[in-house]
XYZ file of C-alpha atoms in Angstrom:
718
model
C -20.373 51.927 -11.892
C -19.082 48.328 -11.582
C -19.967 44.801 -12.613
C -21.832 44.579 -15.884
C -23.236 48.097 -15.620
C -21.484 51.050 -17.236
C -22.378 54.411 -18.746
C -23.386 52.837 -22.084
C -25.965 50.367 -20.748
C -27.367 51.951 -17.582
C -28.682 55.361 -16.638
C -28.335 54.750 -12.902
C -27.170 51.947 -10.621
C -28.476 51.743 -7.049
C -27.964 49.248 -4.249
C -29.974 48.202 -1.234
C -33.294 47.929 -3.068
C -35.999 45.328 -2.539
C -37.983 43.924 -5.474
C -40.877 41.521 -6.028
C -41.821 39.690 -9.225
C -45.546 39.276 -10.011
C -46.991 36.952 -12.626
C -49.917 38.278 -14.685
C -52.273 41.202 -14.274
C -54.543 39.801 -11.554
C -51.625 39.727 -9.113
C -50.054 42.982 -10.312
C -53.315 44.957 -10.229
C -54.018 43.751 -6.674
C -50.508 44.761 -5.576
C -51.024 48.134 -7.255
C -54.335 48.694 -5.465
C -52.711 47.879 -2.128
C -49.832 50.290 -2.802
C -52.111 53.087 -4.020
C -54.283 52.831 -0.928
C -51.210 53.702 1.155
C -50.225 56.682 -1.025
C -50.763 60.097 0.556
C -49.098 62.596 -1.802
C -48.797 61.418 -5.408
C -49.501 58.580 -7.812
C -47.557 58.882 -11.085
C -48.589 56.738 -14.063
C -46.830 56.423 -17.421
C -48.128 54.052 -20.065
C -48.543 53.083 -23.679
C -52.302 52.730 -23.158
C -54.756 53.690 -20.443
C -58.448 52.904 -19.999
C -60.681 54.213 -17.242
C -62.856 51.080 -17.313
C -59.955 48.767 -16.496
C -61.034 46.180 -13.927
C -58.383 46.136 -11.228
C -59.813 43.485 -8.925
C -62.804 41.212 -8.484
C -64.300 40.771 -5.028
C -66.455 37.759 -4.270
C -69.983 38.430 -2.992
C -71.950 36.378 -0.559
C -74.498 34.058 -2.006
C -74.406 31.266 -4.515
C -74.108 32.352 -8.134
C -73.477 35.999 -7.288
C -71.346 37.856 -9.855
C -68.074 39.156 -8.303
C -67.928 42.894 -7.708
C -65.621 44.820 -10.042
C -63.262 47.540 -8.909
C -62.977 49.900 -11.895
C -59.910 52.084 -12.189
C -61.822 55.373 -12.513
C -63.935 54.653 -9.447
C -60.894 53.609 -7.470
C -58.974 56.804 -8.276
C -62.008 58.971 -7.634
C -62.439 57.363 -4.211
C -58.761 57.865 -3.387
C -58.726 61.613 -4.115
C -61.999 62.006 -2.218
C -60.590 60.267 0.865
C -57.085 61.789 0.703
C -57.176 65.603 0.453
C -53.472 65.957 -0.381
C -53.280 63.180 -2.983
C -52.582 64.139 -6.604
C -52.712 61.683 -9.506
C -50.750 62.336 -12.700
C -51.445 60.177 -15.761
C -49.220 60.363 -18.828
C -50.093 58.111 -21.751
C -49.042 57.910 -25.379
C -50.846 60.215 -27.812
C -51.456 57.223 -30.026
C -51.245 57.060 -33.817
C -54.509 57.026 -35.851
C -53.844 53.343 -36.579
C -54.854 52.544 -32.975
C -57.859 54.875 -32.899
C -60.449 52.098 -32.861
C -58.621 50.226 -30.078
C -58.409 53.105 -27.605
C -60.911 54.614 -25.228
C -63.094 57.091 -27.081
C -62.421 60.807 -26.604
C -59.626 59.954 -24.215
C -58.157 63.447 -24.447
C -61.404 65.112 -23.303
C -61.546 66.017 -19.629
C -64.863 64.501 -18.792
C -66.373 62.753 -15.793
C -63.786 61.608 -13.275
C -60.980 63.427 -15.133
C -62.552 66.765 -14.197
C -61.354 66.386 -10.634
C -58.800 69.178 -9.952
C -56.313 66.740 -8.428
C -56.408 64.194 -11.265
C -54.185 65.348 -14.124
C -54.324 63.526 -17.461
C -52.193 64.260 -20.514
C -51.569 62.612 -23.881
C -47.830 62.531 -24.556
C -46.694 63.151 -28.147
C -43.156 64.304 -27.311
C -41.458 61.842 -29.636
C -40.714 61.450 -33.356
C -43.688 60.694 -35.560
C -44.291 56.956 -36.064
C -42.610 56.303 -32.695
C -44.476 55.688 -29.447
C -44.226 56.237 -25.711
C -43.928 52.600 -24.695
C -42.687 52.974 -21.104
C -45.004 51.410 -18.516
C -44.505 52.252 -14.866
C -46.420 53.468 -11.804
C -45.027 55.233 -8.721
C -46.862 55.632 -5.393
C -45.413 58.503 -3.358
C -41.662 57.798 -3.262
C -42.225 54.376 -1.736
C -43.018 51.832 -4.465
C -42.608 51.682 -8.236
C -43.933 49.066 -10.637
C -42.405 48.309 -14.039
C -43.023 45.713 -16.726
C -45.120 45.058 -19.792
C -48.552 45.655 -18.278
C -50.527 48.845 -18.915
C -53.558 49.950 -16.917
C -55.937 49.117 -19.724
C -58.559 46.618 -20.803
C -57.978 43.090 -22.136
C -54.959 42.607 -19.859
C -56.483 41.132 -16.683
C -55.883 37.424 -16.346
C -55.013 34.952 -13.629
C -51.891 32.817 -13.677
C -53.901 29.702 -14.495
C -54.834 31.199 -17.915
C -57.821 28.872 -17.968
C -59.747 28.358 -21.187
C -62.867 28.675 -19.045
C -62.517 32.184 -17.593
C -65.886 33.972 -17.226
C -64.229 37.050 -15.676
C -61.906 37.571 -18.648
C -64.142 40.014 -20.512
C -63.774 43.579 -21.788
C -66.132 46.474 -20.839
C -68.495 45.467 -23.664
C -68.837 41.999 -22.194
C -66.807 40.371 -24.967
C -64.470 37.541 -23.878
C -60.813 37.677 -24.867
C -57.999 35.145 -24.926
C -55.464 34.388 -22.214
C -52.967 37.176 -21.523
C -49.585 36.526 -19.901
C -47.059 39.038 -18.603
C -44.802 39.866 -15.657
C -44.438 43.002 -13.546
C -41.793 43.986 -11.025
C -42.459 45.969 -7.865
C -39.520 47.747 -6.278
C -38.747 49.937 -3.294
C -35.555 51.730 -2.393
C -33.498 54.546 -3.876
C -34.287 53.404 -7.438
C -37.816 54.795 -6.960
C -36.389 58.325 -7.115
C -35.008 57.511 -10.576
C -38.555 56.672 -11.673
C -39.768 60.004 -10.287
C -37.003 61.840 -12.136
C -37.889 60.062 -15.391
C -41.589 60.840 -15.032
C -40.940 64.489 -14.207
C -38.746 64.885 -17.296
C -41.380 63.333 -19.534
C -44.161 65.450 -18.017
C -42.104 68.589 -18.589
C -41.398 67.660 -22.223
C -45.024 66.786 -22.900
C -46.751 69.677 -21.125
C -44.096 72.356 -20.601
C -45.055 72.373 -16.903
C -42.970 71.582 -13.841
C -44.345 69.185 -11.243
C -44.280 70.670 -7.770
C -44.668 69.021 -4.381
C -43.233 65.695 -5.490
C -42.274 63.525 -2.518
C -38.642 63.662 -1.465
C -38.740 61.289 1.488
C -39.257 57.551 1.407
C -41.214 55.544 3.924
C -40.317 52.021 4.912
C -42.388 49.766 2.640
C -43.036 46.037 2.481
C -44.274 43.872 -0.362
C -47.823 45.064 -1.194
C -48.859 41.501 -2.136
C -46.669 38.946 -0.321
C -49.156 36.112 -0.792
C -48.976 36.134 -4.598
C -45.335 36.863 -5.431
C -43.187 34.729 -7.715
C -39.884 35.752 -6.163
C -38.498 38.399 -3.802
C -35.106 40.056 -4.132
C -33.710 41.719 -1.020
C -30.780 44.099 -0.817
C -30.730 44.092 -4.617
C -28.355 45.947 -6.881
C -30.482 47.429 -9.677
C -29.506 48.995 -12.990
C -31.975 51.373 -14.679
C -31.741 51.477 -18.495
C -33.658 53.428 -21.148
C -34.359 53.745 -24.840
C -35.043 57.305 -25.985
C -34.882 58.566 -29.589
C -33.277 61.899 -30.470
C -35.995 64.522 -30.133
C -35.906 68.268 -29.492
C -33.158 68.780 -26.881
C -33.153 65.098 -25.988
C -30.130 63.091 -27.118
C -30.493 59.583 -28.447
C -30.240 56.946 -25.712
C -29.820 53.240 -26.504
C -28.882 51.870 -23.110
C -31.308 48.932 -23.317
C -29.912 47.680 -26.633
C -26.395 47.722 -25.203
C -27.571 46.151 -21.945
C -29.164 43.174 -23.711
C -26.038 42.595 -25.798
C -23.838 42.751 -22.705
C -26.064 40.337 -20.784
C -26.008 37.805 -23.615
C -22.235 38.222 -23.931
C -21.514 37.379 -20.257
C -23.899 34.388 -20.014
C -22.110 31.187 -18.981
C -24.798 28.479 -18.646
C -28.309 29.724 -19.489
C -30.081 32.466 -21.378
C -33.843 32.342 -20.791
C -35.945 34.781 -22.804
C -39.711 35.305 -22.706
C -40.851 38.114 -24.988
C -43.638 39.257 -27.267
C -41.302 39.603 -30.268
C -37.814 38.640 -31.329
C -36.596 40.431 -34.446
C -33.993 42.999 -33.323
C -30.848 42.761 -35.437
C -28.528 43.454 -32.512
C -30.115 40.758 -30.351
C -30.083 38.167 -33.140
C -26.410 38.933 -33.773
C -25.553 38.674 -30.065
C -27.289 35.282 -29.727
C -25.789 33.821 -32.910
C -22.327 34.829 -31.706
C -22.882 32.723 -28.571
C -24.460 29.780 -30.410
C -21.376 29.237 -32.570
C -19.162 28.936 -29.481
C -18.383 25.340 -28.651
C -18.908 25.866 -24.917
C -21.444 28.677 -25.078
C -24.656 28.925 -23.017
C -27.952 27.189 -23.691
C -30.612 29.512 -25.085
C -34.293 29.016 -24.223
C -36.797 31.334 -25.935
C -40.547 31.482 -25.221
C -42.717 33.428 -27.672
C -46.443 33.631 -28.466
C -47.590 31.051 -30.992
C -48.674 33.865 -33.306
C -47.336 37.410 -33.552
C -50.886 38.809 -33.455
C -53.609 39.381 -36.013
C -53.353 39.018 -39.771
C -51.477 42.288 -40.270
C -48.960 41.574 -37.502
C -48.418 38.066 -38.863
C -47.544 39.520 -42.273
C -45.194 42.115 -40.771
C -43.709 41.346 -37.348
C -44.446 37.648 -37.836
C -42.424 37.612 -41.045
C -39.540 39.443 -39.387
C -39.582 37.058 -36.458
C -39.537 34.020 -38.746
C -36.499 35.452 -40.524
C -34.788 36.093 -37.189
C -35.552 32.631 -35.795
C -34.504 30.980 -39.041
C -31.123 32.659 -38.718
C -30.771 31.580 -35.093
C -31.521 27.962 -35.990
C -28.983 28.039 -38.817
C -26.247 29.040 -36.335
C -27.188 26.425 -33.719
C -24.194 24.186 -34.433
C -24.133 22.492 -31.021
C -27.886 21.982 -30.479
C -28.176 24.419 -27.573
C -31.158 26.433 -28.851
C -34.791 25.755 -27.924
C -37.727 27.904 -29.078
C -41.162 27.277 -27.563
C -44.676 28.606 -27.291
C -47.250 27.806 -24.535
C -49.756 25.105 -25.519
C -53.004 24.334 -23.700
C -55.246 21.579 -25.040
C -58.349 23.176 -23.537
C -57.664 26.522 -25.193
C -56.767 24.829 -28.474
C -60.091 22.947 -28.493
C -61.902 26.277 -28.265
C -59.509 27.940 -30.712
C -58.384 30.371 -28.052
C -54.863 31.669 -28.097
C -52.568 33.163 -25.492
C -50.894 36.535 -25.827
C -47.386 36.217 -24.421
C -46.692 39.861 -23.669
C -43.672 39.454 -21.367
C -40.443 41.432 -21.651
C -38.171 39.340 -19.466
C -34.668 37.842 -19.689
C -32.739 35.760 -17.146
C -28.998 35.108 -17.360
C -27.648 32.206 -15.263
C -28.245 32.860 -11.566
C -26.781 36.331 -11.933
C -29.151 38.686 -13.758
C -32.875 39.200 -14.213
C -34.043 42.054 -16.434
C -37.640 43.169 -16.931
C -39.331 46.251 -18.349
C -41.249 47.542 -21.335
C -38.784 46.686 -24.126
C -39.659 44.098 -26.729
C -36.815 42.385 -28.574
C -37.522 44.254 -31.803
C -35.714 47.119 -33.498
C -38.248 49.730 -32.367
C -37.570 49.049 -28.714
C -33.819 49.251 -29.301
C -33.838 52.840 -30.563
C -37.155 54.255 -31.785
C -39.771 53.934 -29.029
C -39.250 55.156 -25.483
C -38.597 52.224 -23.147
C -37.352 51.569 -19.614
C -35.841 48.437 -18.091
C -34.702 47.331 -14.631
C -31.973 44.733 -14.231
C -31.326 42.938 -10.949
C -27.695 41.965 -10.396
C -27.345 39.198 -7.820
C -23.885 40.562 -7.048
C -23.018 37.003 -5.939
C -25.408 37.291 -2.994
C -26.602 33.693 -2.291
C -30.193 34.685 -1.464
C -30.486 36.817 -4.580
C -28.961 34.054 -6.740
C -31.496 31.579 -5.355
C -34.345 33.992 -6.099
C -33.205 34.391 -9.721
C -32.948 30.607 -10.199
C -36.427 30.124 -8.761
C -37.783 32.888 -11.018
C -36.248 31.071 -13.988
C -37.873 27.805 -12.913
C -41.225 29.554 -12.516
C -41.014 31.140 -15.978
C -40.328 27.755 -17.593
C -42.793 25.736 -15.492
C -45.571 28.307 -15.691
C -46.883 26.952 -18.989
C -46.748 23.292 -17.986
C -48.107 20.919 -15.364
C -44.798 20.797 -13.497
C -44.377 22.818 -10.301
C -41.639 25.431 -10.211
C -40.137 23.915 -7.020
C -39.613 20.560 -8.739
C -38.071 22.125 -11.806
C -35.791 24.284 -9.670
C -34.317 21.187 -8.019
C -33.750 19.551 -11.398
C -32.043 22.677 -12.742
C -29.685 22.752 -9.756
C -28.876 19.041 -10.113
C -28.210 19.187 -13.864
C -25.441 20.992 -15.691
C -27.899 21.465 -18.555
C -31.251 23.174 -18.461
C -32.410 21.483 -21.677
C -32.611 18.004 -20.128
C -35.120 18.974 -17.401
C -37.177 20.748 -20.061
C -37.990 17.440 -21.746
C -40.705 16.782 -19.161
C -42.164 20.260 -19.663
C -42.385 19.620 -23.400
C -44.155 16.256 -23.154
C -46.859 16.498 -25.814
C -49.033 14.001 -23.911
C -49.657 16.633 -21.244
C -52.588 19.012 -21.624
C -50.342 21.979 -20.858
C -46.770 22.071 -22.091
C -44.153 24.071 -23.938
C -44.558 23.238 -27.618
C -41.881 23.537 -30.266
C -42.250 26.823 -32.110
C -43.088 26.424 -35.771
C -41.108 28.719 -38.059
C -43.132 29.480 -41.155
C -41.525 28.985 -44.542
C -39.965 32.156 -45.883
C -38.188 32.901 -49.130
C -34.597 31.707 -48.855
C -33.422 34.819 -50.679
C -35.139 37.123 -48.190
C -32.863 38.429 -45.442
C -33.745 40.046 -42.118
C -31.926 43.235 -43.126
C -34.082 43.532 -46.272
C -37.162 44.176 -44.137
C -35.908 47.119 -42.067
C -38.821 49.252 -43.197
C -41.195 47.002 -41.214
C -39.326 47.483 -37.936
C -37.356 50.727 -37.790
C -34.743 51.452 -35.157
C -34.728 55.227 -35.725
C -36.749 57.905 -37.580
C -36.219 57.823 -41.335
C -34.514 60.807 -42.879
C -37.586 61.469 -45.040
C -39.580 62.183 -41.882
C -36.961 64.662 -40.778
C -36.833 66.272 -44.225
C -40.589 66.755 -44.496
C -40.523 68.163 -40.985
C -38.968 71.233 -42.552
C -42.426 72.215 -43.795
C -43.241 73.144 -40.212
C -39.752 74.509 -39.682
C -40.067 76.781 -42.760
C -43.123 78.481 -41.276
C -41.198 79.074 -38.051
C -38.365 80.675 -40.038
C -40.839 82.879 -41.905
C -42.501 84.031 -38.678
C -39.125 84.921 -37.145
C -37.911 86.810 -40.200
C -41.163 88.746 -40.436
C -41.092 89.451 -36.728
C -44.556 88.026 -36.058
C -45.809 85.068 -34.095
C -46.852 81.893 -35.935
C -50.491 82.575 -35.006
C -50.346 86.067 -36.534
C -48.689 84.608 -39.643
C -51.394 81.955 -39.921
C -54.098 84.587 -39.468
C -52.469 86.779 -42.132
C -52.318 83.907 -44.618
C -55.959 83.062 -43.897
C -57.036 86.659 -44.544
C -54.929 86.776 -47.710
C -56.488 83.624 -49.165
C -59.933 84.884 -48.156
C -59.331 88.018 -50.254
C -58.036 85.892 -53.145
C -61.138 83.718 -52.975
C -63.357 86.823 -52.864
C -61.545 88.290 -55.864
C -61.962 85.103 -57.892
C -65.617 84.845 -56.975
C -66.419 88.473 -57.749
C -64.440 89.011 -60.949
C -64.304 85.533 -62.488
C -67.458 83.826 -61.289
C -69.774 86.852 -61.117
C -71.013 86.312 -64.678
C -74.295 87.605 -66.103
C -75.172 84.070 -67.110
C -74.614 82.850 -63.580
C -71.733 81.528 -61.534
C -72.242 77.977 -62.790
C -71.696 79.065 -66.388
C -68.712 81.200 -65.387
C -67.162 78.240 -63.589
C -67.772 76.065 -66.621
C -66.125 78.610 -68.939
C -63.150 78.949 -66.602
C -62.428 75.332 -65.790
C -64.427 72.965 -67.937
C -64.769 74.540 -71.396
C -61.085 74.106 -72.342
C -61.539 70.399 -71.620
C -64.957 70.010 -73.221
C -63.743 67.460 -75.745
C -63.600 64.157 -73.791
C -60.745 62.676 -75.829
C -58.675 65.832 -75.591
C -59.460 66.166 -71.889
C -58.225 62.642 -71.171
C -54.905 63.486 -72.801
C -54.498 66.976 -71.341
C -55.454 66.267 -67.720
C -52.455 64.088 -66.749
C -50.103 66.729 -68.188
C -51.789 69.332 -65.975
C -50.892 67.105 -63.023
C -47.300 67.112 -64.280
C -47.275 70.917 -64.476
C -48.709 71.001 -60.955
C -45.511 69.376 -59.678
C -43.490 72.258 -61.159
C -45.728 75.162 -60.134
C -46.730 73.714 -56.727
C -50.406 73.440 -57.710
C -52.155 71.531 -54.873
C -52.753 68.009 -56.081
C -56.064 67.824 -54.198
C -57.328 70.750 -56.292
C -56.363 68.869 -59.447
C -58.173 65.788 -58.133
C -61.329 67.811 -57.494
C -61.227 69.334 -60.985
C -60.669 65.906 -62.535
C -63.571 64.438 -60.573
C -65.856 67.256 -61.763
C -65.009 66.767 -65.452
C -65.073 62.993 -65.849
C -67.367 60.199 -64.813
C -66.359 58.357 -61.676
C -64.576 55.507 -63.480
C -62.658 57.749 -65.861
C -61.894 60.156 -63.013
C -60.022 57.456 -61.089
C -58.065 56.458 -64.202
C -57.124 60.081 -64.931
C -56.206 60.741 -61.304
C -54.009 57.629 -61.181
C -52.254 58.559 -64.423
C -51.915 62.168 -63.347
C -50.541 61.231 -59.921
C -47.892 59.018 -61.518
C -46.862 61.850 -63.852
C -46.923 64.320 -60.959
C -44.573 62.095 -58.969
C -42.290 61.499 -61.962
C -41.912 65.206 -62.704
C -41.498 66.284 -59.068
C -39.113 63.445 -58.245
C -36.986 64.145 -61.338
C -36.944 67.851 -60.554
C -35.847 67.111 -57.015
C -33.181 64.677 -58.226
C -31.427 67.295 -60.358
C -32.224 70.708 -58.865
C -33.907 69.883 -55.561
C -31.005 70.860 -53.378
C -30.720 74.235 -55.076
C -34.451 74.840 -54.636
C -34.391 73.950 -50.953
C -31.280 76.013 -50.259
C -32.582 78.972 -52.259
C -36.061 79.138 -50.799
C -35.786 77.458 -47.394
C -32.256 78.376 -46.334
C -28.947 76.599 -45.839
C -30.119 74.940 -42.645
C -32.618 72.939 -44.650
C -29.778 71.955 -46.973
C -28.152 70.141 -44.064
C -31.319 68.178 -43.486
C -31.381 67.158 -47.143
C -27.780 66.004 -46.872
C -28.975 63.414 -44.367
C -31.830 62.065 -46.484
C -31.297 58.381 -47.119
C -33.550 55.521 -48.151
C -37.091 56.451 -47.152
C -39.038 53.751 -45.322
C -42.137 52.495 -47.149
C -44.421 52.811 -44.119
C -43.130 56.305 -43.424
C -43.874 57.464 -46.971
C -47.259 55.779 -46.782
C -48.063 57.605 -43.532
C -46.950 60.932 -44.989
C -49.186 60.433 -48.014
C -52.219 59.434 -45.967
C -51.849 62.449 -43.685
C -51.009 65.586 -45.723
C -48.327 67.132 -43.566
C -46.789 69.088 -46.461
C -47.596 69.993 -50.093
C -47.319 67.028 -52.430
C -44.877 68.905 -54.646
C -42.578 69.499 -51.667
C -42.662 65.815 -50.752
C -41.803 64.865 -54.347
C -38.871 67.266 -54.344
C -37.594 65.969 -51.001
C -37.838 62.357 -52.184
C -35.970 63.082 -55.417
C -33.371 65.193 -53.684
C -32.811 62.473 -51.094
C -32.486 59.774 -53.793
C -35.197 57.621 -52.244
C -35.806 54.508 -54.409
C -38.291 55.684 -57.028
C -40.633 52.707 -57.254
C -40.873 52.405 -53.477
C -41.787 56.084 -53.314
C -44.281 55.779 -56.190
C -45.957 52.690 -54.729
C -46.321 54.239 -51.281
C -47.649 57.463 -52.847
C -50.363 55.710 -54.867
C -51.420 53.527 -51.946
C -51.327 56.377 -49.417
C -53.271 58.841 -51.565
C -56.033 56.370 -52.419
C -58.220 56.992 -49.315
C -58.120 60.781 -49.745
C -58.773 60.481 -53.464
C -61.834 58.342 -52.887
C -63.123 60.857 -50.337
C -62.599 63.815 -52.676
C -64.279 62.104 -55.601
C -67.176 61.019 -53.428
C -67.779 64.523 -52.065
C -66.938 66.289 -55.330
C -70.538 67.085 -56.195
C -71.166 68.686 -52.814
C -67.962 70.703 -53.065
C -68.798 72.019 -56.524
C -72.382 72.703 -55.463
C -71.060 75.193 -52.929
C -69.743 77.296 -55.795
C -72.595 76.644 -58.216
C -75.583 76.994 -55.906
C -74.707 77.455 -52.252
C -77.187 75.639 -50.056
C -77.389 74.403 -46.498
C -76.474 70.785 -47.327
C -73.575 71.647 -49.634
C -72.133 74.241 -47.258
C -72.505 71.813 -44.350
C -70.623 69.099 -46.263
C -67.818 71.479 -47.141
C -67.587 72.612 -43.521
C -67.179 69.010 -42.396
C -64.376 68.491 -44.915
C -62.743 71.741 -43.851
C -62.854 70.726 -40.181
C -61.375 67.303 -40.942
C -58.618 68.887 -43.032
C -57.889 71.477 -40.342
C -57.673 68.862 -37.587
C -55.352 66.644 -39.632
C -53.181 69.627 -40.606
C -52.860 70.903 -37.043
C -52.165 67.431 -35.671
C -49.579 66.554 -38.307
C -47.889 69.952 -38.193
C -47.694 69.747 -34.410
C -46.101 66.310 -34.629
C -43.687 67.091 -37.443
C -42.486 70.390 -36.045
C -41.055 68.787 -32.926
C -37.982 67.010 -34.238
C -34.766 68.125 -32.758
C -32.966 70.438 -35.195
C -29.281 69.547 -35.282
C -26.503 71.709 -36.673
């Protein structure tokens, strides 16, 4: 490798490629359709999101007032495989977290309708640490063309470059309009396409355990699939391919993109132009501040969305971004920093915003990098990402193309043409001076000064790591041992995990039968027997209110399931008192388990789970609040085990307690609400009560299998 690329910031470096930059989804989707129509063997798709009702193109119909004809993605792919007998389509998309459940296509994992075609293969990819995501976005047609950028093949992305406030075609499948959406995508042909194929094949193998056969090995001569709507073309381009991949299974950690961005910022001489959805990554902030304090450093132009997203994103990523930008401004000693957002008076009048979703950076006339990586911590080390960087390699034509692309990016949100701005940039030694015209507030469309919200002066960017993690927390890896322990047990017993699970199920079925027959088979009836067994000792309300929390505390020592204690509490007390007792009991349960883990947790883990688990506990650090919250919402391990792990790992107590109470609240409400139906199954089994219990059992089983599957896939390191 030579130039800026080396083994720390690039996976591969290839020369002789040709690339084309497209602005916004309308242009990219049309280029994609054109490329797919030429594909004969394979179409490979990797994405963060995927929706079969994505509108790829609109075709005008004859006649006044006729609604344009939509080309839906599912219909387009179905037509392609029908017309091309050798074509196979492989779709790999992130097996999203429950947080995004309402935003994704319903029952996406079910092979229904068009997905039933034998040559269309669809798979949800969960081969990554929990709380991470598969964020790479690329498409490959045969071995001829690849597309990379921030755009997924999903709904609420299509928009034209005008981003008009009056856009009747900008609607989702339900007919609901959505705001302007801005992004860039790069098309590329040449030897770099084979790197995309290699990346996709590796991900498919990790996600499915299956090899992909009959992948194309020869490349046909290919031209720009959409020459009439291209921002810039780069011929004979030197391209570096960089990735972010977290440590997982046999996969080593890869942080090439983080290093690439730092290296690009370090070598900038005149300009750094950034357009991105977020800016909060510690490494990027540090790299920029280091250049801002230089007396003769480069000018830094940053374009961001006006708002980080909805209310929740504003309170999380928005807060982080404000802290990051505040730090950048404080280091701008020589007034070379400008931070903007796109303003449109027509959109503002209708209270419509614009989602700036780009992931693009331009350095002087030398480098242009684009891909899936946001400038946040997650994209630097936690989520899977991919990025292409074009190195002009001092080729005059390529340098000119990069300068024009820079002018287009800056002029795109104003009423100035890119050609005019390009001439001004070439004539001036400073890029900030020509920007004054683009920022004229009298214009209906202009780059407006970004407003940094007031944040607590004592709050530092590093204090908020738990909102934007760069790697899996050690608590996640420690709790993962719950799945690992069952694997150890199955190996030592010489049986498969399925046989072990079946054996445990049969065992607990016998235990339940024994309890029912010998303890609840009372002459006075099972209801009276149950009352004598569980309720009679707590018949006195005052005494029961005192005793119940201490039972929760004992549960932490004897590994009594906390959900069982919640059910018993809900059956004894009225709803109001039940919540008070459960809250008090949960606090005591956490205190006892945490304290036990703090003093003897390591001995317990080493004694009962083996020395290998001890090594995991040695790596437990400060648990992230959101991680603990997620673990509490989804019961991936016994509560007592989580308490022990937290205490043993010396996780801050009040953070752990707060996340526990908040995370267990939804499940507690559900258990209390269904308590009567659950108890009715034992007292007087009936169709309605049994049906309710079955629903709860199915929900619990699904959550357990999902969480165990996710948590048992961390790479185990010696």
